mmCIF file with all atom_site columns, C-alpha atoms in Angstrom:
data_model
loop_
_atom_site.group_PDB
_atom_site.id
_atom_site.type_symbol
_atom_site.label_atom_id
_atom_site.label_alt_id
_atom_site.label_comp_id
_atom_site.label_asym_id
_atom_site.label_entity_id
_atom_site.label_seq_id
_atom_site.pdbx_PDB_ins_code
_atom_site.Cartn_x
_atom_site.Cartn_y
_atom_site.Cartn_z
_atom_site.occupancy
_atom_site.B_iso_or_equiv
_atom_site.pdbx_formal_charge
_atom_site.auth_seq_id
_atom_site.auth_comp_id
_atom_site.auth_asym_id
_atom_site.auth_atom_id
_atom_site.pdbx_PDB_model_num
ATOM 1   C CA . UNK A 1 1   ? -24.218 -79.784 124.883 1.00 0.00 ? 750 UNK A CA 1
ATOM 2   C CA . UNK A 1 2   ? -22.142 -82.835 125.797 1.00 0.00 ? 751 UNK A CA 1
ATOM 3   C CA . UNK A 1 3   ? -21.251 -85.438 123.151 1.00 0.00 ? 752 UNK A CA 1
ATOM 4   C CA . UNK A 1 4   ? -19.838 -88.513 124.856 1.00 0.00 ? 753 UNK A CA 1
ATOM 5   C CA . UNK A 1 5   ? -18.428 -90.329 121.825 1.00 0.00 ? 754 UNK A CA 1
ATOM 6   C CA . UNK A 1 6   ? -17.590 -90.094 118.147 1.00 0.00 ? 755 UNK A CA 1
ATOM 7   C CA . UNK A 1 7   ? -20.887 -91.875 117.437 1.00 0.00 ? 756 UNK A CA 1
ATOM 8   C CA . UNK A 1 8   ? -22.825 -89.219 119.378 1.00 0.00 ? 757 UNK A CA 1
ATOM 9   C CA . UNK A 1 9   ? -20.943 -86.500 117.506 1.00 0.00 ? 758 UNK A CA 1
ATOM 10  C CA . UNK A 1 10  ? -21.863 -88.087 114.168 1.00 0.00 ? 759 UNK A CA 1
ATOM 11  C CA . UNK A 1 11  ? -25.479 -88.507 115.331 1.00 0.00 ? 760 UNK A CA 1
ATOM 12  C CA . UNK A 1 12  ? -25.622 -84.816 116.192 1.00 0.00 ? 761 UNK A CA 1
ATOM 13  C CA . UNK A 1 13  ? -24.276 -84.063 112.706 1.00 0.00 ? 762 UNK A CA 1
ATOM 14  C CA . UNK A 1 14  ? -27.088 -86.198 111.251 1.00 0.00 ? 763 UNK A CA 1
ATOM 15  C CA . UNK A 1 15  ? -29.747 -84.293 113.204 1.00 0.00 ? 764 UNK A CA 1
ATOM 16  C CA . UNK A 1 16  ? -28.216 -81.017 112.055 1.00 0.00 ? 765 UNK A CA 1
ATOM 17  C CA . UNK A 1 17  ? -28.362 -82.195 108.426 1.00 0.00 ? 766 UNK A CA 1
ATOM 18  C CA . UNK A 1 18  ? -32.114 -82.744 108.697 1.00 0.00 ? 767 UNK A CA 1
ATOM 19  C CA . UNK A 1 19  ? -32.510 -79.056 109.629 1.00 0.00 ? 768 UNK A CA 1
ATOM 20  C CA . UNK A 1 20  ? -30.129 -77.672 106.995 1.00 0.00 ? 769 UNK A CA 1
ATOM 21  C CA . UNK A 1 21  ? -31.185 -75.735 103.915 1.00 0.00 ? 770 UNK A CA 1
ATOM 22  C CA . UNK A 1 22  ? -29.488 -74.713 100.700 1.00 0.00 ? 771 UNK A CA 1
ATOM 23  C CA . UNK A 1 23  ? -27.366 -71.630 101.313 1.00 0.00 ? 772 UNK A CA 1
ATOM 24  C CA . UNK A 1 24  ? -26.653 -72.405 104.980 1.00 0.00 ? 773 UNK A CA 1
ATOM 25  C CA . UNK A 1 25  ? -23.132 -72.049 106.309 1.00 0.00 ? 774 UNK A CA 1
ATOM 26  C CA . UNK A 1 26  ? -22.126 -74.075 109.357 1.00 0.00 ? 775 UNK A CA 1
ATOM 27  C CA . UNK A 1 27  ? -18.707 -73.364 110.802 1.00 0.00 ? 776 UNK A CA 1
ATOM 28  C CA . UNK A 1 28  ? -16.914 -75.939 112.927 1.00 0.00 ? 777 UNK A CA 1
ATOM 29  C CA . UNK A 1 29  ? -14.201 -74.701 115.279 1.00 0.00 ? 778 UNK A CA 1
ATOM 30  C CA . UNK A 1 30  ? -12.089 -76.647 117.725 1.00 0.00 ? 779 UNK A CA 1
ATOM 31  C CA . UNK A 1 31  ? -8.660  -78.126 118.236 1.00 0.00 ? 780 UNK A CA 1
ATOM 32  C CA . UNK A 1 32  ? -7.262  -81.079 116.312 1.00 0.00 ? 781 UNK A CA 1
ATOM 33  C CA . UNK A 1 33  ? -9.191  -84.203 117.258 1.00 0.00 ? 782 UNK A CA 1
ATOM 34  C CA . UNK A 1 34  ? -12.149 -82.331 118.730 1.00 0.00 ? 783 UNK A CA 1
ATOM 35  C CA . UNK A 1 35  ? -14.664 -84.008 116.414 1.00 0.00 ? 784 UNK A CA 1
ATOM 36  C CA . UNK A 1 36  ? -15.217 -81.518 113.585 1.00 0.00 ? 785 UNK A CA 1
ATOM 37  C CA . UNK A 1 37  ? -14.794 -84.108 110.834 1.00 0.00 ? 786 UNK A CA 1
ATOM 38  C CA . UNK A 1 38  ? -16.844 -86.710 112.742 1.00 0.00 ? 787 UNK A CA 1
ATOM 39  C CA . UNK A 1 39  ? -19.717 -84.223 112.900 1.00 0.00 ? 788 UNK A CA 1
ATOM 40  C CA . UNK A 1 40  ? -19.331 -83.475 109.174 1.00 0.00 ? 789 UNK A CA 1
ATOM 41  C CA . UNK A 1 41  ? -19.304 -87.200 108.335 1.00 0.00 ? 790 UNK A CA 1
ATOM 42  C CA . UNK A 1 42  ? -22.573 -87.731 110.210 1.00 0.00 ? 791 UNK A CA 1
ATOM 43  C CA . UNK A 1 43  ? -24.078 -84.693 108.459 1.00 0.00 ? 792 UNK A CA 1
ATOM 44  C CA . UNK A 1 44  ? -23.102 -85.842 104.953 1.00 0.00 ? 793 UNK A CA 1
ATOM 45  C CA . UNK A 1 45  ? -24.090 -89.490 105.525 1.00 0.00 ? 794 UNK A CA 1
ATOM 46  C CA . UNK A 1 46  ? -27.515 -88.453 106.823 1.00 0.00 ? 795 UNK A CA 1
ATOM 47  C CA . UNK A 1 47  ? -28.209 -86.726 103.507 1.00 0.00 ? 796 UNK A CA 1
ATOM 48  C CA . UNK A 1 48  ? -27.651 -89.980 101.646 1.00 0.00 ? 797 UNK A CA 1
ATOM 49  C CA . UNK A 1 49  ? -23.982 -90.020 100.717 1.00 0.00 ? 798 UNK A CA 1
ATOM 50  C CA . UNK A 1 50  ? -22.815 -93.603 100.589 1.00 0.00 ? 799 UNK A CA 1
ATOM 51  C CA . UNK A 1 51  ? -19.109 -94.058 100.840 1.00 0.00 ? 800 UNK A CA 1
ATOM 52  C CA . UNK A 1 52  ? -16.096 -92.515 102.445 1.00 0.00 ? 801 UNK A CA 1
ATOM 53  C CA . UNK A 1 53  ? -16.113 -88.932 103.694 1.00 0.00 ? 802 UNK A CA 1
ATOM 54  C CA . UNK A 1 54  ? -12.431 -88.090 103.931 1.00 0.00 ? 803 UNK A CA 1
ATOM 55  C CA . UNK A 1 55  ? -11.159 -85.097 105.823 1.00 0.00 ? 804 UNK A CA 1
ATOM 56  C CA . UNK A 1 56  ? -10.610 -82.383 103.216 1.00 0.00 ? 805 UNK A CA 1
ATOM 57  C CA . UNK A 1 57  ? -7.407  -81.200 104.915 1.00 0.00 ? 806 UNK A CA 1
ATOM 58  C CA . UNK A 1 58  ? -5.355  -81.649 101.747 1.00 0.00 ? 807 UNK A CA 1
ATOM 59  C CA . UNK A 1 59  ? -8.039  -81.115 99.086  1.00 0.00 ? 808 UNK A CA 1
ATOM 60  C CA . UNK A 1 60  ? -9.364  -78.133 101.126 1.00 0.00 ? 809 UNK A CA 1
ATOM 61  C CA . UNK A 1 61  ? -12.771 -78.344 99.390  1.00 0.00 ? 810 UNK A CA 1
ATOM 62  C CA . UNK A 1 62  ? -14.700 -81.598 98.963  1.00 0.00 ? 811 UNK A CA 1
ATOM 63  C CA . UNK A 1 63  ? -18.076 -81.142 97.220  1.00 0.00 ? 812 UNK A CA 1
ATOM 64  C CA . UNK A 1 64  ? -20.926 -83.640 97.582  1.00 0.00 ? 813 UNK A CA 1
ATOM 65  C CA . UNK A 1 65  ? -23.230 -82.563 94.759  1.00 0.00 ? 814 UNK A CA 1
ATOM 66  C CA . UNK A 1 66  ? -25.214 -85.809 94.537  1.00 0.00 ? 815 UNK A CA 1
ATOM 67  C CA . UNK A 1 67  ? -27.022 -85.310 97.845  1.00 0.00 ? 816 UNK A CA 1
ATOM 68  C CA . UNK A 1 68  ? -29.891 -82.965 98.704  1.00 0.00 ? 817 UNK A CA 1
ATOM 69  C CA . UNK A 1 69  ? -29.077 -80.348 99.665  1.00 0.00 ? 818 UNK A CA 1
ATOM 70  C CA . UNK A 1 70  ? -25.607 -80.442 98.120  1.00 0.00 ? 819 UNK A CA 1
ATOM 71  C CA . UNK A 1 71  ? -22.790 -79.994 100.642 1.00 0.00 ? 820 UNK A CA 1
ATOM 72  C CA . UNK A 1 72  ? -19.323 -78.545 100.255 1.00 0.00 ? 821 UNK A CA 1
ATOM 73  C CA . UNK A 1 73  ? -17.094 -79.761 103.087 1.00 0.00 ? 822 UNK A CA 1
ATOM 74  C CA . UNK A 1 74  ? -14.267 -77.259 103.518 1.00 0.00 ? 823 UNK A CA 1
ATOM 75  C CA . UNK A 1 75  ? -11.185 -77.509 105.731 1.00 0.00 ? 824 UNK A CA 1
ATOM 76  C CA . UNK A 1 76  ? -9.209  -74.275 106.004 1.00 0.00 ? 825 UNK A CA 1
ATOM 77  C CA . UNK A 1 77  ? -6.476  -75.667 108.263 1.00 0.00 ? 826 UNK A CA 1
ATOM 78  C CA . UNK A 1 78  ? -3.803  -75.162 105.591 1.00 0.00 ? 827 UNK A CA 1
ATOM 79  C CA . UNK A 1 79  ? -4.920  -71.628 104.675 1.00 0.00 ? 828 UNK A CA 1
ATOM 80  C CA . UNK A 1 80  ? -2.302  -69.195 105.938 1.00 0.00 ? 829 UNK A CA 1
ATOM 81  C CA . UNK A 1 81  ? -3.907  -65.867 104.993 1.00 0.00 ? 830 UNK A CA 1
ATOM 82  C CA . UNK A 1 82  ? -7.522  -64.849 104.483 1.00 0.00 ? 831 UNK A CA 1
ATOM 83  C CA . UNK A 1 83  ? -6.591  -63.507 101.029 1.00 0.00 ? 832 UNK A CA 1
ATOM 84  C CA . UNK A 1 84  ? -6.156  -67.131 99.870  1.00 0.00 ? 833 UNK A CA 1
ATOM 85  C CA . UNK A 1 85  ? -9.914  -67.649 100.233 1.00 0.00 ? 834 UNK A CA 1
ATOM 86  C CA . UNK A 1 86  ? -10.615 -66.056 96.841  1.00 0.00 ? 835 UNK A CA 1
ATOM 87  C CA . UNK A 1 87  ? -8.810  -68.935 95.133  1.00 0.00 ? 836 UNK A CA 1
ATOM 88  C CA . UNK A 1 88  ? -11.179 -71.566 96.573  1.00 0.00 ? 837 UNK A CA 1
ATOM 89  C CA . UNK A 1 89  ? -14.252 -70.588 94.536  1.00 0.00 ? 838 UNK A CA 1
ATOM 90  C CA . UNK A 1 90  ? -16.632 -70.969 97.474  1.00 0.00 ? 839 UNK A CA 1
ATOM 91  C CA . UNK A 1 91  ? -19.008 -68.432 95.930  1.00 0.00 ? 840 UNK A CA 1
ATOM 92  C CA . UNK A 1 92  ? -19.979 -71.220 93.493  1.00 0.00 ? 841 UNK A CA 1
ATOM 93  C CA . UNK A 1 93  ? -21.533 -73.056 96.449  1.00 0.00 ? 842 UNK A CA 1
ATOM 94  C CA . UNK A 1 94  ? -24.343 -70.527 96.988  1.00 0.00 ? 843 UNK A CA 1
ATOM 95  C CA . UNK A 1 95  ? -26.981 -73.254 96.512  1.00 0.00 ? 844 UNK A CA 1
ATOM 96  C CA . UNK A 1 96  ? -25.182 -75.766 98.701  1.00 0.00 ? 845 UNK A CA 1
ATOM 97  C CA . UNK A 1 97  ? -24.583 -76.074 102.422 1.00 0.00 ? 846 UNK A CA 1
ATOM 98  C CA . UNK A 1 98  ? -21.060 -75.078 103.393 1.00 0.00 ? 847 UNK A CA 1
ATOM 99  C CA . UNK A 1 99  ? -19.550 -77.045 106.287 1.00 0.00 ? 848 UNK A CA 1
ATOM 100 C CA . UNK A 1 100 ? -16.387 -75.129 107.153 1.00 0.00 ? 849 UNK A CA 1
ATOM 101 C CA . UNK A 1 101 ? -13.725 -76.502 109.478 1.00 0.00 ? 850 UNK A CA 1
ATOM 102 C CA . UNK A 1 102 ? -11.157 -74.022 110.845 1.00 0.00 ? 851 UNK A CA 1
ATOM 103 C CA . UNK A 1 103 ? -13.266 -70.979 109.808 1.00 0.00 ? 852 UNK A CA 1
ATOM 104 C CA . UNK A 1 104 ? -11.054 -68.607 111.803 1.00 0.00 ? 853 UNK A CA 1
ATOM 105 C CA . UNK A 1 105 ? -8.448  -68.966 109.020 1.00 0.00 ? 854 UNK A CA 1
ATOM 106 C CA . UNK A 1 106 ? -10.837 -67.033 106.711 1.00 0.00 ? 855 UNK A CA 1
ATOM 107 C CA . UNK A 1 107 ? -10.795 -63.975 108.969 1.00 0.00 ? 856 UNK A CA 1
ATOM 108 C CA . UNK A 1 108 ? -13.135 -62.867 111.717 1.00 0.00 ? 857 UNK A CA 1
ATOM 109 C CA . UNK A 1 109 ? -15.663 -61.294 109.338 1.00 0.00 ? 858 UNK A CA 1
ATOM 110 C CA . UNK A 1 110 ? -16.192 -64.360 107.120 1.00 0.00 ? 859 UNK A CA 1
ATOM 111 C CA . UNK A 1 111 ? -19.716 -65.774 107.038 1.00 0.00 ? 860 UNK A CA 1
ATOM 112 C CA . UNK A 1 112 ? -21.388 -63.372 109.486 1.00 0.00 ? 861 UNK A CA 1
ATOM 113 C CA . UNK A 1 113 ? -24.716 -65.249 109.226 1.00 0.00 ? 862 UNK A CA 1
ATOM 114 C CA . UNK A 1 114 ? -23.269 -68.714 109.814 1.00 0.00 ? 863 UNK A CA 1
ATOM 115 C CA . UNK A 1 115 ? -24.349 -71.190 112.440 1.00 0.00 ? 864 UNK A CA 1
ATOM 116 C CA . UNK A 1 116 ? -21.129 -71.251 114.467 1.00 0.00 ? 865 UNK A CA 1
ATOM 117 C CA . UNK A 1 117 ? -20.365 -74.475 116.299 1.00 0.00 ? 866 UNK A CA 1
ATOM 118 C CA . UNK A 1 118 ? -17.376 -75.015 118.542 1.00 0.00 ? 867 UNK A CA 1
ATOM 119 C CA . UNK A 1 119 ? -16.173 -78.358 119.867 1.00 0.00 ? 868 UNK A CA 1
ATOM 120 C CA . UNK A 1 120 ? -13.904 -78.571 122.887 1.00 0.00 ? 869 UNK A CA 1
ATOM 121 C CA . UNK A 1 121 ? -12.429 -81.646 124.542 1.00 0.00 ? 870 UNK A CA 1
ATOM 122 C CA . UNK A 1 122 ? -13.362 -81.931 128.219 1.00 0.00 ? 871 UNK A CA 1
ATOM 123 C CA . UNK A 1 123 ? -10.920 -83.518 130.719 1.00 0.00 ? 872 UNK A CA 1
ATOM 124 C CA . UNK A 1 124 ? -13.214 -86.580 130.711 1.00 0.00 ? 873 UNK A CA 1
ATOM 125 C CA . UNK A 1 125 ? -12.757 -86.976 126.937 1.00 0.00 ? 874 UNK A CA 1
ATOM 126 C CA . UNK A 1 126 ? -16.311 -85.859 126.174 1.00 0.00 ? 875 UNK A CA 1
ATOM 127 C CA . UNK A 1 127 ? -16.820 -83.234 123.490 1.00 0.00 ? 876 UNK A CA 1
ATOM 128 C CA . UNK A 1 128 ? -18.525 -80.041 124.591 1.00 0.00 ? 877 UNK A CA 1
ATOM 129 C CA . UNK A 1 129 ? -20.440 -78.369 121.772 1.00 0.00 ? 878 UNK A CA 1
ATOM 130 C CA . UNK A 1 130 ? -21.373 -74.711 121.996 1.00 0.00 ? 879 UNK A CA 1
ATOM 131 C CA . UNK A 1 131 ? -23.284 -72.766 119.367 1.00 0.00 ? 880 UNK A CA 1
ATOM 132 C CA . UNK A 1 132 ? -23.810 -69.225 118.216 1.00 0.00 ? 881 UNK A CA 1
ATOM 133 C CA . UNK A 1 133 ? -27.168 -69.358 116.442 1.00 0.00 ? 882 UNK A CA 1
ATOM 134 C CA . UNK A 1 134 ? -28.057 -66.739 113.816 1.00 0.00 ? 883 UNK A CA 1
ATOM 135 C CA . UNK A 1 135 ? -31.633 -65.567 113.143 1.00 0.00 ? 884 UNK A CA 1
ATOM 136 C CA . UNK A 1 136 ? -31.819 -67.737 110.009 1.00 0.00 ? 885 UNK A CA 1
ATOM 137 C CA . UNK A 1 137 ? -31.724 -70.833 112.264 1.00 0.00 ? 886 UNK A CA 1
ATOM 138 C CA . UNK A 1 138 ? -34.623 -69.766 114.476 1.00 0.00 ? 887 UNK A CA 1
ATOM 139 C CA . UNK A 1 139 ? -37.133 -72.583 114.575 1.00 0.00 ? 888 UNK A CA 1
ATOM 140 C CA . UNK A 1 140 ? -34.470 -75.047 113.411 1.00 0.00 ? 889 UNK A CA 1
ATOM 141 C CA . UNK A 1 141 ? -32.247 -74.895 116.487 1.00 0.00 ? 890 UNK A CA 1
ATOM 142 C CA . UNK A 1 142 ? -31.682 -77.050 118.358 1.00 0.00 ? 891 UNK A CA 1
ATOM 143 C CA . UNK A 1 143 ? -31.991 -79.774 115.725 1.00 0.00 ? 892 UNK A CA 1
ATOM 144 C CA . UNK A 1 144 ? -34.256 -82.668 116.554 1.00 0.00 ? 893 UNK A CA 1
#
Protein backbone atom coordinates (compact mmCIF):
# COMPACT_ATOMS: atom_id res chain seq x y z
CA UNK A 1 0.00 0.00 0.00
CA UNK A 2 1.31 3.46 -0.90
CA UNK A 3 0.94 6.36 1.55
CA UNK A 4 1.76 9.60 -0.23
CA UNK A 5 2.03 11.93 2.77
CA UNK A 6 2.19 12.17 6.53
CA UNK A 7 -1.54 12.97 6.49
CA UNK A 8 -2.28 9.76 4.57
CA UNK A 9 -0.12 7.81 7.01
CA UNK A 10 -2.05 9.27 9.96
CA UNK A 11 -5.36 8.56 8.18
CA UNK A 12 -4.33 4.94 7.72
CA UNK A 13 -3.52 4.82 11.44
CA UNK A 14 -7.02 6.14 12.17
CA UNK A 15 -8.65 3.44 10.03
CA UNK A 16 -6.53 0.82 11.78
CA UNK A 17 -7.68 2.13 15.18
CA UNK A 18 -11.32 1.56 14.23
CA UNK A 19 -10.51 -2.14 13.67
CA UNK A 20 -8.39 -2.62 16.80
CA UNK A 21 -9.45 -4.58 19.86
CA UNK A 22 -8.17 -4.88 23.40
CA UNK A 23 -5.22 -7.25 23.50
CA UNK A 24 -4.06 -6.53 19.93
CA UNK A 25 -0.39 -5.95 19.25
CA UNK A 26 0.58 -3.91 16.20
CA UNK A 27 4.28 -3.70 15.42
CA UNK A 28 5.67 -0.85 13.35
CA UNK A 29 9.01 -1.40 11.63
CA UNK A 30 10.94 0.92 9.36
CA UNK A 31 13.88 3.28 9.25
CA UNK A 32 14.03 6.62 11.04
CA UNK A 33 11.54 9.00 9.44
CA UNK A 34 9.54 6.27 7.73
CA UNK A 35 6.27 7.30 9.39
CA UNK A 36 5.89 4.93 12.36
CA UNK A 37 5.07 7.70 14.83
CA UNK A 38 2.79 9.48 12.33
CA UNK A 39 0.78 6.27 11.99
CA UNK A 40 0.64 5.89 15.78
CA UNK A 41 -0.50 9.51 16.19
CA UNK A 42 -3.37 8.97 13.76
CA UNK A 43 -4.30 5.74 15.57
CA UNK A 44 -4.36 7.33 19.04
CA UNK A 45 -6.17 10.50 17.90
CA UNK A 46 -8.88 8.45 16.19
CA UNK A 47 -9.69 6.80 19.52
CA UNK A 48 -10.40 10.19 21.07
CA UNK A 49 -7.12 11.34 22.58
CA UNK A 50 -7.01 15.10 22.49
CA UNK A 51 -3.59 16.59 22.80
CA UNK A 52 -0.03 15.88 21.90
CA UNK A 53 1.16 12.37 21.07
CA UNK A 54 4.91 12.60 21.54
CA UNK A 55 7.28 9.99 20.23
CA UNK A 56 8.04 7.71 23.18
CA UNK A 57 11.71 7.40 22.17
CA UNK A 58 12.92 8.61 25.56
CA UNK A 59 10.03 7.49 27.79
CA UNK A 60 9.97 4.14 25.91
CA UNK A 61 6.37 3.47 27.02
CA UNK A 62 3.59 6.05 26.76
CA UNK A 63 0.20 4.75 27.97
CA UNK A 64 -3.10 6.30 26.86
CA UNK A 65 -5.52 4.79 29.37
CA UNK A 66 -8.31 7.34 28.90
CA UNK A 67 -9.26 6.14 25.42
CA UNK A 68 -11.17 3.02 24.37
CA UNK A 69 -9.51 0.69 23.85
CA UNK A 70 -6.55 1.87 25.93
CA UNK A 71 -3.29 2.10 23.97
CA UNK A 72 0.30 1.73 25.08
CA UNK A 73 2.61 3.36 22.53
CA UNK A 74 6.04 1.75 22.86
CA UNK A 75 9.30 2.73 21.16
CA UNK A 76 12.09 0.19 21.58
CA UNK A 77 14.72 2.17 19.66
CA UNK A 78 16.87 2.61 22.78
CA UNK A 79 16.60 -1.03 23.89
CA UNK A 80 19.97 -2.68 23.35
CA UNK A 81 19.18 -6.27 24.39
CA UNK A 82 15.95 -8.24 24.41
CA UNK A 83 16.53 -9.05 28.10
CA UNK A 84 15.74 -5.39 28.90
CA UNK A 85 12.13 -5.99 27.87
CA UNK A 86 11.25 -7.51 31.25
CA UNK A 87 11.85 -4.13 32.90
CA UNK A 88 9.18 -2.38 30.81
CA UNK A 89 6.16 -4.08 32.41
CA UNK A 90 4.36 -4.57 29.10
CA UNK A 91 2.52 -7.58 30.50
CA UNK A 92 0.38 -5.05 32.42
CA UNK A 93 -1.02 -3.92 29.06
CA UNK A 94 -2.89 -7.18 28.36
CA UNK A 95 -6.21 -5.30 28.08
CA UNK A 96 -4.77 -2.51 25.95
CA UNK A 97 -3.59 -2.27 22.37
CA UNK A 98 0.19 -2.28 22.11
CA UNK A 99 1.63 -0.14 19.30
CA UNK A 100 5.30 -1.12 19.18
CA UNK A 101 7.88 0.81 17.19
CA UNK A 102 11.23 -0.90 16.55
CA UNK A 103 9.87 -4.36 17.56
CA UNK A 104 12.98 -6.11 16.23
CA UNK A 105 14.81 -4.85 19.35
CA UNK A 106 12.65 -7.24 21.44
CA UNK A 107 13.94 -10.29 19.57
CA UNK A 108 12.55 -12.19 16.62
CA UNK A 109 10.14 -14.27 18.71
CA UNK A 110 8.39 -11.36 20.46
CA UNK A 111 4.67 -11.01 19.80
CA UNK A 112 4.20 -13.94 17.39
CA UNK A 113 0.50 -13.08 16.89
CA UNK A 114 1.04 -9.39 16.17
CA UNK A 115 -0.15 -7.49 13.14
CA UNK A 116 3.26 -6.63 11.67
CA UNK A 117 3.45 -3.45 9.64
CA UNK A 118 6.55 -2.21 7.87
CA UNK A 119 7.03 1.25 6.40
CA UNK A 120 9.69 1.92 3.79
CA UNK A 121 10.56 5.18 2.06
CA UNK A 122 10.30 4.96 -1.73
CA UNK A 123 12.64 7.02 -3.95
CA UNK A 124 9.65 9.29 -4.67
CA UNK A 125 9.26 10.03 -0.94
CA UNK A 126 6.06 7.99 -0.65
CA UNK A 127 5.78 5.50 2.19
CA UNK A 128 5.25 1.90 1.19
CA UNK A 129 3.36 -0.08 3.83
CA UNK A 130 3.51 -3.86 3.86
CA UNK A 131 1.74 -6.10 6.35
CA UNK A 132 1.98 -9.57 7.78
CA UNK A 133 -1.56 -10.30 8.96
CA UNK A 134 -2.18 -12.89 11.68
CA UNK A 135 -5.37 -15.00 11.88
CA UNK A 136 -6.73 -12.78 14.68
CA UNK A 137 -7.05 -9.94 12.14
CA UNK A 138 -9.08 -11.92 9.61
CA UNK A 139 -12.19 -9.95 8.79
CA UNK A 140 -10.56 -6.76 10.09
CA UNK A 141 -7.84 -6.46 7.46
CA UNK A 142 -7.54 -4.35 5.48
CA UNK A 143 -9.07 -1.68 7.70
CA UNK A 144 -11.83 0.39 6.19
